[in-house]
Structure formats: C-alpha cells, structure tokens
Short mmCIF file of C-alpha atoms and ligand atoms in Angstrom, two decimals:
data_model
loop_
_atom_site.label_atom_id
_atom_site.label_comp_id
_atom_site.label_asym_id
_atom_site.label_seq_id
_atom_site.Cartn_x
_atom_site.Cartn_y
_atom_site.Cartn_z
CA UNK A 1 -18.27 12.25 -12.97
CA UNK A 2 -14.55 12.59 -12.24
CA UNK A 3 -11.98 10.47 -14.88
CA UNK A 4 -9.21 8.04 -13.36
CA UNK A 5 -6.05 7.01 -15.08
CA UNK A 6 -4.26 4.44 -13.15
CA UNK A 7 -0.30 4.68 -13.73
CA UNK A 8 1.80 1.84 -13.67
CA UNK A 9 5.32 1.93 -14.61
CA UNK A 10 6.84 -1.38 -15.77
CA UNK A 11 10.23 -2.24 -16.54
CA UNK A 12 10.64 -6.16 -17.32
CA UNK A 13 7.20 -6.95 -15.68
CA UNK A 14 5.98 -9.66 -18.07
CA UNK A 15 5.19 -12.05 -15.26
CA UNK A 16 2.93 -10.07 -13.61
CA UNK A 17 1.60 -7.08 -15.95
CA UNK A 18 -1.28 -9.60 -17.16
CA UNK A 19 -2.58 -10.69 -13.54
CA UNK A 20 -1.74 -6.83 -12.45
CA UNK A 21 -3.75 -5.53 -15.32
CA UNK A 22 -6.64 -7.87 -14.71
CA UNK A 23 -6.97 -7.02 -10.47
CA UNK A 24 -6.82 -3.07 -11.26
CA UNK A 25 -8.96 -3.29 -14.30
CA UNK A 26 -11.66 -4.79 -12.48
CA UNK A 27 -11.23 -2.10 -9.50
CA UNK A 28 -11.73 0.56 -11.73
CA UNK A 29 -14.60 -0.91 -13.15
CA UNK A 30 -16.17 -1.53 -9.94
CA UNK A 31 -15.89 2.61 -9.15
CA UNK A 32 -17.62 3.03 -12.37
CA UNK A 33 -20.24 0.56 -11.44
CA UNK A 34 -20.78 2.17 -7.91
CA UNK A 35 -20.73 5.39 -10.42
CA UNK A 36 -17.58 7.20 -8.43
CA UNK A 37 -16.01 7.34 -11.68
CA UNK A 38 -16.45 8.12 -15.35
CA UNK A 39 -16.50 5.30 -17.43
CA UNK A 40 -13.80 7.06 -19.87
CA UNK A 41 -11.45 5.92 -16.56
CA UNK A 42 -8.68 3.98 -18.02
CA UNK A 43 -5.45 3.20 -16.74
CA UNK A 44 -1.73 3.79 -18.32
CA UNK A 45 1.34 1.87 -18.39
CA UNK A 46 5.00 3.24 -18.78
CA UNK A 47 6.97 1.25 -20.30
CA UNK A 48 10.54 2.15 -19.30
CA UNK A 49 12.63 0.47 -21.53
CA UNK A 50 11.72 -3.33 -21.16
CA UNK A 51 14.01 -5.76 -22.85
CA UNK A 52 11.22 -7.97 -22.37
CA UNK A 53 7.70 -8.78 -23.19
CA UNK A 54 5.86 -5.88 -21.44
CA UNK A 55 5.23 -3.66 -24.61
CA UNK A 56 3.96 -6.17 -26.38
CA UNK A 57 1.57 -7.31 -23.31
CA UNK A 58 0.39 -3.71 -23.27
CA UNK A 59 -0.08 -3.36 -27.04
CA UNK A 60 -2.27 -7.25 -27.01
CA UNK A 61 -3.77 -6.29 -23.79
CA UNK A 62 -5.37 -2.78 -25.41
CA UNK A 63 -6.26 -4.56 -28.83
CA UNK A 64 -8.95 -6.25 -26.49
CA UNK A 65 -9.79 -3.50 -23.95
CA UNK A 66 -9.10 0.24 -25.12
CA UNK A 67 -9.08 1.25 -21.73
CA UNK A 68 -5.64 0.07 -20.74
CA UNK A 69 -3.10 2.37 -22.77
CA UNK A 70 0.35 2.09 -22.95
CA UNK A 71 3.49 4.92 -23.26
CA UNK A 72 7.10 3.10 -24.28
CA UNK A 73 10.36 4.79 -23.37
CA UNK A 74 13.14 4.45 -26.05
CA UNK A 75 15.40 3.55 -22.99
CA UNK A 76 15.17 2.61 -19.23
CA UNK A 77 15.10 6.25 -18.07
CA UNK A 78 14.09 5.22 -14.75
CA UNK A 79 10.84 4.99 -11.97
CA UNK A 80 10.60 8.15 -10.80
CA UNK A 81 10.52 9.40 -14.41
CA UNK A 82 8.48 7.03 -15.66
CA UNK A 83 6.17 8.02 -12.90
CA UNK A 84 6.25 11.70 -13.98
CA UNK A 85 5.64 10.83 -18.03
CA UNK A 86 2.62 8.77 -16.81
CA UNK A 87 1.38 11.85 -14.68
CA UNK A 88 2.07 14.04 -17.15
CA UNK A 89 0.56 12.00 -19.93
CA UNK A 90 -2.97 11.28 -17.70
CA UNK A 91 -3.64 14.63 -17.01
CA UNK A 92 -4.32 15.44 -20.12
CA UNK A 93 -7.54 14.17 -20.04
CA UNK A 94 -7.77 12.88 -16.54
CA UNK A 95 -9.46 14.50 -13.27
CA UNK A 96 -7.59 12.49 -10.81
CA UNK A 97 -4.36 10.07 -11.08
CA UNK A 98 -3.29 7.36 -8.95
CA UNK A 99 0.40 5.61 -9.20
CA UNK A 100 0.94 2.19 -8.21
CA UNK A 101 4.07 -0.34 -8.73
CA UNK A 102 3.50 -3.22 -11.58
CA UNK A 103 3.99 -6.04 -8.89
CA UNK A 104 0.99 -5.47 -6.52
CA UNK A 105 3.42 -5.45 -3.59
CA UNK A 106 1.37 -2.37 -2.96
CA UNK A 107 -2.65 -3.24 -2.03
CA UNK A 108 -4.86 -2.39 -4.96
CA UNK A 109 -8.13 -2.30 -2.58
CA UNK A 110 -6.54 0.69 -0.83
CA UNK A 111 -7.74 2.59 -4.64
CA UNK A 112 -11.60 2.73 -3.25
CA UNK A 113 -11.05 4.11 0.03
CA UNK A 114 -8.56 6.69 -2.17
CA UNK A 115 -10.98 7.65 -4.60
CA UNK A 116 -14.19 8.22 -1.82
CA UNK A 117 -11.30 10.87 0.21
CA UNK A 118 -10.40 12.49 -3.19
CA UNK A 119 -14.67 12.61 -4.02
CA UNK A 120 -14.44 14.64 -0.63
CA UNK A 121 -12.61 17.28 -1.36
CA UNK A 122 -8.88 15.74 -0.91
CA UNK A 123 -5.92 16.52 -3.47
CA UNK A 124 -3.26 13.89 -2.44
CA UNK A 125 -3.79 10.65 -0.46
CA UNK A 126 -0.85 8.79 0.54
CA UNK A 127 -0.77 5.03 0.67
CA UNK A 128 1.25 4.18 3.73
CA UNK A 129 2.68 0.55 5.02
CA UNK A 130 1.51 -0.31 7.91
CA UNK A 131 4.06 -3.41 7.72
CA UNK A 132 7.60 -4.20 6.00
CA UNK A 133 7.20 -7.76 7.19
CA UNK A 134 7.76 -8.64 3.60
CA UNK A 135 10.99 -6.74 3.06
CA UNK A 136 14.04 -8.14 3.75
CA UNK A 137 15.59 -7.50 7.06
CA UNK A 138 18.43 -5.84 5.44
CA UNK A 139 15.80 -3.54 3.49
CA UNK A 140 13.99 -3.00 6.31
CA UNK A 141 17.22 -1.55 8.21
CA UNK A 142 18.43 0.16 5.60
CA UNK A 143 15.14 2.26 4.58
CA UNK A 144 14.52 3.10 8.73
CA UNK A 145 17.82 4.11 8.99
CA UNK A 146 17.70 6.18 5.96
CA UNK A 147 14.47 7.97 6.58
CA UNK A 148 15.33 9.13 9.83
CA UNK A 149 18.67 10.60 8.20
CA UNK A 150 16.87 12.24 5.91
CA UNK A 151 14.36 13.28 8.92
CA UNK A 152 17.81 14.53 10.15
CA UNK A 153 18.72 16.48 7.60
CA UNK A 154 15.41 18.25 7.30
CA UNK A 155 13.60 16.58 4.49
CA UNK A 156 10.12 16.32 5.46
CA UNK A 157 8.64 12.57 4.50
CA UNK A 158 5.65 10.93 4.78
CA UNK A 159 6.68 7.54 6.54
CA UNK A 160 6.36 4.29 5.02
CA UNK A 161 5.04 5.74 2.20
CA UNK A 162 7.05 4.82 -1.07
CA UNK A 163 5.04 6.14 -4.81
CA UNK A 164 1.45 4.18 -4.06
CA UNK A 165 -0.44 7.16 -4.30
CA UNK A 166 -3.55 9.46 -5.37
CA UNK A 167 -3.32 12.82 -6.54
CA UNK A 168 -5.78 15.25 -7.91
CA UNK A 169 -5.22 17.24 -11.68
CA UNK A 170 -4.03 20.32 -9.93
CA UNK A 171 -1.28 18.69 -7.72
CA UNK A 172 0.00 16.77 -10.82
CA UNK A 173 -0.06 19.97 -12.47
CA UNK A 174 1.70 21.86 -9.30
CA UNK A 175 4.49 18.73 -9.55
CA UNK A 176 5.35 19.06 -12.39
CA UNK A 177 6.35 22.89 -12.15
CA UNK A 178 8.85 21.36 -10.20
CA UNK A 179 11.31 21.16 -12.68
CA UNK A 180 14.11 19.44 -11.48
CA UNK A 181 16.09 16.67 -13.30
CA UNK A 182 17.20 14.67 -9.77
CA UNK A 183 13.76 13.15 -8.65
CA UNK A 184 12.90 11.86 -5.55
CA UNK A 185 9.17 12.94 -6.24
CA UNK A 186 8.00 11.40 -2.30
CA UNK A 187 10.59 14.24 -1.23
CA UNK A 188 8.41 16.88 -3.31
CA UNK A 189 4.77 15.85 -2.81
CA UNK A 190 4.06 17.05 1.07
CA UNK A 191 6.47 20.62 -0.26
CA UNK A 192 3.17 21.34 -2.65
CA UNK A 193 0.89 21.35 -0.34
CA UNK A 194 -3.00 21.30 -0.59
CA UNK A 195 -5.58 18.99 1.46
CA UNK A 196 -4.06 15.52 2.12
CA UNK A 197 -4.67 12.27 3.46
CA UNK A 198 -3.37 8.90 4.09
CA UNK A 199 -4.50 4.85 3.39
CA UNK A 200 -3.13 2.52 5.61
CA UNK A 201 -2.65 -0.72 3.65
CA UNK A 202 -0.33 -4.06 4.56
CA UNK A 203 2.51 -4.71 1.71
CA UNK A 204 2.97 -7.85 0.20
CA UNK A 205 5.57 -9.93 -1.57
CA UNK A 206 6.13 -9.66 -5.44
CA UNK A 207 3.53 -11.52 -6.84
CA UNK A 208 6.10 -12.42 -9.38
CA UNK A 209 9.53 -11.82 -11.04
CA UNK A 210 12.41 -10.12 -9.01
CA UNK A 211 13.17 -6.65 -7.65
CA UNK A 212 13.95 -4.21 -10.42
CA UNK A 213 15.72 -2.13 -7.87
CA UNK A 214 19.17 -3.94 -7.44
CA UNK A 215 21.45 -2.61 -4.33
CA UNK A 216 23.27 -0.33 -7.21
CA UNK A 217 19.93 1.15 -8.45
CA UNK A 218 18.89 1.62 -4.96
CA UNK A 219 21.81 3.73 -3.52
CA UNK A 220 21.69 5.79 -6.45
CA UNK A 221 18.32 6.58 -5.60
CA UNK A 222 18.88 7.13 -2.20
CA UNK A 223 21.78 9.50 -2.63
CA UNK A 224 19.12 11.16 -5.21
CA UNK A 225 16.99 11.77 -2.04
CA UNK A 226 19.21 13.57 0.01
CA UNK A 227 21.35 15.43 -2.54
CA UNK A 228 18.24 16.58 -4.41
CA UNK A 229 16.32 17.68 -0.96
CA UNK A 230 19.03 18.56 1.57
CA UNK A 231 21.68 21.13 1.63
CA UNK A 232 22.80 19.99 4.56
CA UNK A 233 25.74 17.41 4.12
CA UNK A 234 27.55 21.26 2.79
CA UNK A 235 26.57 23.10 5.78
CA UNK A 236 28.07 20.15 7.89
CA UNK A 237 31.56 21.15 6.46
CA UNK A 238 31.20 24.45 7.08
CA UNK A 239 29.99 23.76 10.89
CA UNK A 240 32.83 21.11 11.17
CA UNK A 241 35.53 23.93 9.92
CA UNK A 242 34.24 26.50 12.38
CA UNK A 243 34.66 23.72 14.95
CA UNK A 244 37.82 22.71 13.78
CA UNK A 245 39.17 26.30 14.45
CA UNK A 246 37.41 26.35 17.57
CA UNK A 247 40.16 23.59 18.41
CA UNK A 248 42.99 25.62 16.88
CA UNK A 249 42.36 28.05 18.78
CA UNK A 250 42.27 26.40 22.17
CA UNK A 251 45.23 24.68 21.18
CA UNK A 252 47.14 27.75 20.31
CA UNK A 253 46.61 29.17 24.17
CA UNK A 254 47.45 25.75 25.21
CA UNK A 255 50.43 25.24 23.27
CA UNK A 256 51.59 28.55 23.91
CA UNK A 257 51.14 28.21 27.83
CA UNK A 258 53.32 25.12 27.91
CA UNK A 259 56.02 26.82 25.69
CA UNK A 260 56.30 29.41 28.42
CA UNK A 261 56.80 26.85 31.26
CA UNK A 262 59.44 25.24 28.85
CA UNK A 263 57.57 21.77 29.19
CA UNK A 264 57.02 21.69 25.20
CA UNK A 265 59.46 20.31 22.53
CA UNK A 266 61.00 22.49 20.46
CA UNK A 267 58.50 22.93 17.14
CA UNK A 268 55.07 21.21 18.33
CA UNK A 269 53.42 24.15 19.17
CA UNK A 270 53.73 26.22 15.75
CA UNK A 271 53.29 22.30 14.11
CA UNK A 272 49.84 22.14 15.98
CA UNK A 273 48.03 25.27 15.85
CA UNK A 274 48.85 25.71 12.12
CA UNK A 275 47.23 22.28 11.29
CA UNK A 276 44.21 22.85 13.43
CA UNK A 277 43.85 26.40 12.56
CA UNK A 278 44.58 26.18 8.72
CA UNK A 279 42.46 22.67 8.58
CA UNK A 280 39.86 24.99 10.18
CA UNK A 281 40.00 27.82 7.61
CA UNK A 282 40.35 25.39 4.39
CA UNK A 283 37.13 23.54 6.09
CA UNK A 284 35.32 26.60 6.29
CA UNK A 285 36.27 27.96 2.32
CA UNK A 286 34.99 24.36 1.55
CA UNK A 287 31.57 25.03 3.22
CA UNK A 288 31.53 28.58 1.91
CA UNK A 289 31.77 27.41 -1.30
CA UNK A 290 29.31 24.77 -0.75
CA UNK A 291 26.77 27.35 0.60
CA UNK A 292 26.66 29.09 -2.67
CA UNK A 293 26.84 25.95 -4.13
CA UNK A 294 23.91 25.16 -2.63
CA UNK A 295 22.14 28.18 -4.04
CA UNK A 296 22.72 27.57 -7.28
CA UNK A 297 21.45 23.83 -7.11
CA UNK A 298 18.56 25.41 -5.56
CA UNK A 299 18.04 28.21 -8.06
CA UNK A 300 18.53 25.99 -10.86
CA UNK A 301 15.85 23.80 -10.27
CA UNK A 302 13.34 26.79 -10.49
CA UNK A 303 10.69 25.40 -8.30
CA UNK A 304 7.25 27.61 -7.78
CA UNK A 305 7.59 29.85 -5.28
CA UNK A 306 4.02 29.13 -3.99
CA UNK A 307 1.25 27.69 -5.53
CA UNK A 308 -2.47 29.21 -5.22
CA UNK A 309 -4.61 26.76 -4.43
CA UNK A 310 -8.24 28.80 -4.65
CA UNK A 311 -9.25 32.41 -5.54
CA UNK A 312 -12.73 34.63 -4.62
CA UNK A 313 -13.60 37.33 -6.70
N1 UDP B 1 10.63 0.30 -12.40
C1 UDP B 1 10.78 1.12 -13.52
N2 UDP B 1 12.04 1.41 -13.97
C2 UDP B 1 13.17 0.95 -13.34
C3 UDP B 1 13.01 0.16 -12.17
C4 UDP B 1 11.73 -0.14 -11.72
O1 UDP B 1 9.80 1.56 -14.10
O2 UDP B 1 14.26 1.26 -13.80
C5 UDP B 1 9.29 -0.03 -11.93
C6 UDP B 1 9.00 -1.49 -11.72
O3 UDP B 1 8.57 -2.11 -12.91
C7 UDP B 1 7.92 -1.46 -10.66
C8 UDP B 1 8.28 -0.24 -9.83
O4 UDP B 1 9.15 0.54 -10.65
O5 UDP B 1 6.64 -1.25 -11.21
C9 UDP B 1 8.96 -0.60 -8.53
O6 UDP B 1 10.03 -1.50 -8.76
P1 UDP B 1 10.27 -2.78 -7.87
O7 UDP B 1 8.96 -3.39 -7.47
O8 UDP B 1 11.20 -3.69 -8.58
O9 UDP B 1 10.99 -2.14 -6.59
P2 UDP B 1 10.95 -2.69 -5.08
O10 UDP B 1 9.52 -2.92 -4.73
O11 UDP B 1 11.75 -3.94 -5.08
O12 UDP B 1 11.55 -1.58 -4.30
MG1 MG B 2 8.15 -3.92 -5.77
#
C-alpha cells in the first residue's frame, strides 16, 4: 500500500488551516478506508514564516492527531519554496505527494480521482481550472494574457493549472535535481517528463482570510516565470538590432540617392545612416552579449540532462 503526504504551505493561514486540516484529513482517511492508501499517509504543512497563529495551529493540531506534521521556516522564504521543502521533506518516507494551497480555493475531492490515476501507473496529475469565475476580472486578464506570453516565448505550460497537484516519489526526486534558485516549479514539471494526467476541478473563493499574493508579490513571480524559463526577451534584442541595421542600410542607399539628385540638406544623410546603422550594431553587441548571457544562466542552473525513467536487464 502506497504512503501519501499531503503538502500544504501556509503563510498567515490561521483562519482557515483548522477547517482546511479537518476537509483533507478526512479525505485521506477515506483512501485509507477504501484501502488506496497506507494508513502511515499523513499530510505536512510548511510553515513559511507566519507572523501569525499557524505554527502554533500545526503544533496543537498534531498533539491530537500525529498524522498532520508540520515544517516552520525561520523566515517567509516564499510558495514555490515552501512547496519544494514540503516535497523534499515527504519523500523521505512517502510513495506519492500531492500539493495543495491552505485556502481550499483549489477542490480537495479532485485528491481521489488523483490518487486512483497515480494507482494506475501515472507519475504527475495536474489539477486544472475549469473556471476563474472566482478570480477577479483583473486577475483573470492578467494571468490569460500572461500565459499566452509565456506560450509566446516558448515556455511550455499546462493551462489553468497553478501548484494543485500529484506527483509520484520519482518525479519529486527528478524536480528536485533541478537545481535552480528562481522557481517557477509549473514551468519545470511538464520539462521532466514521465506519464501524466490531468483533474478537471471548478475553483472557489478563499474560504477565508485574504490573498497572500499582493500585486507586488505577484509580478515578482511572474517576471520569475519568464526570466527563469525563457531566453527569449535577449534574443529579441538581438533580432531587433539586426532589424535595426536592416533599416540603416536601406536608409543609407536612400539617403545617398537623394544626395546625388541634390534634393537632401546638407548633413542628414551621414546624421541618419550613422544612427540607424550604429543603433543597429550596439543592438546587436547587446543581444550578443545576452546570448552568452543566456548560457551561463542556463549552465548555472545545472539541470539533468535527461532523466531515465525505466531500465531492462
Ligand atoms: N503562501 C506561502 N508563502 C507566501 C505566500 C503564499 O506559503 O509567501 C501560500 C499561502 O499560504 C497559500 C498558497 O501559498 O497556501 C497560495 O497563496 P494564496 O492563496 O494567497 O494565493 P492566490 O490564490 O491568491 O493566488
Ligand atoms: Mg488562494
């Protein structure tokens, strides 16, 4: 029988961690029942540097049940790293981990139909939105817009999927070789491949207390996402320099026809083609430099370069 560890980072969730607790507890406990799961399955919460009640919710909470277990950061460090000490914490002893937001926004009865795909053989199960009805409108915008940018610029994403999600020992285990500092870990998960599936599920409002992600937080993170993913935004310089000579070029025949049939005023011409043409060449250093740039973001990381997923003989 396979072990479950639920992870839930919290950050200032005292108004809902108790209820939260209660609803997944009893989830979990159901799978055990309908013996899915081991009854060691438990579920952890990350405490990323709450300023107020969580911990000591967490530390109450597992003086009555054992199975809810808590990590505390010594600062707010963040979600997505939260996320990853929770991971990396359950798979220590766990089979199978599934992440899901303190608030409940995400639908807790999606974990069932989860666990039954990962009994059949699946590594990663997505839970995906079918709705943003209870996002704001300017949320709403903003994420569509940004996903198809990031579509754009070649990140591959699962839509409407945000970190609601299951994912087997070895996929935690092939994340975290991923050992870069900027995370935007639904950027990494479909890069690590292995046998994957989605839950369609309908997101609700906060059950209580307020976003944790204020706009600041939230452009930080989405900057995160493309700077950590894309390489592109450099490579745009350097294809807007080569353009930009492109233009200083056709304006140096230009300017030099009109010079001949004495229609031009006396200085344009060398005035123009040296601004296109040297804006042009500085454009294309800048994207030169970016390129390599580029490679070193890329090397520094050190991410795998391949994972095996099975072996005969
Ligand atoms: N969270 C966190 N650290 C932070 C911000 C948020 O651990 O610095 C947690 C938060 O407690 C919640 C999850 O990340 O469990 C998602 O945050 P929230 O629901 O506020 O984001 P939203 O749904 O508004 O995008
Ligand atoms: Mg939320």
């Amino acid at each position: 029988m396979k072990k479950l560890t639920i992870v839930i980072p919290a950050f200032n969730e005292e108004e809902v961690l108790p209820s939260t607790l209660q609803r997944l507890f009893k989830i979990e406990q159901n799978l055990v029942h309908d013996q899915l799961l081991d009854q060691s399955s438990d579920i952890l919460i990350v405490d990323d540097g709450s300023k107020d009640r969580t911990w000591q919710i967490i530390a109450d909470t597992n003086r009555q049940n054992t199975h809810i277990k808590g990590l505390k950061f010594s600062r707010n460090f963040g979600h997505q790293n939260a996320l990853i000490a929770g991971m990396q914490e359950a798979i220590k002893t766990a089979d199978v981990v599934v992440t899901i937001d303190a608030d409940l926004q995400d639908d807790p009865d999606a974990i069932p139909t989860m666990i039954k795909k990962f009994t059949t053989g699946t590594d990663i199960v997505y839970g995906v939105r079918n709705n943003r009805d209870s996002d704001s409108w300017f949320k709403r915008t903003t994420a569509v817009g940004y996903y198809k940018t990031l579509n754009l610029l070649g990140v591959k994403l699962v839509q409407n999927h945000a970190d609601f999600r299951l994912m087997s020992k070895r996929a935690v285990q092939t994340l975290l070789q991923y050992k870069e500092r900027n995370l935007f870990i639904r950027g990494i998960i479909p890069m690590l491949g292995f046998k994957s599936d989605k839950v369609y599920y309908k997101r609700t409002p906060r059950l209580a207390g307020e976003s944790k992600y204020p706009l600041k937080k939230m452009l930080a993170f989405a900057w995160d996402g493309i700077s950590s993913l894309s390489i592109a935004p450099v490579r745009a310089v350097l294809l807007l320099g080569i353009f930009a000579s492109l233009l200083g070029i056709i304006a140096l025949v230009y300017s030099v026809t009109v010079k001949w049939l004495g229609l031009a005023i006396h200085g344009w011409s060398s005035l123009m083609i040296s601004i296109w043409i040297l804006g042009g060449f500085q454009m294309i250093s800048l994207g030169v430099i970016g390129e390599y740039i580029g490679k070193l973001t890329t090397e520094a990381k050190k991410r795998p370069r391949f994972t095996i997923e099975t072996k005969i003989g």
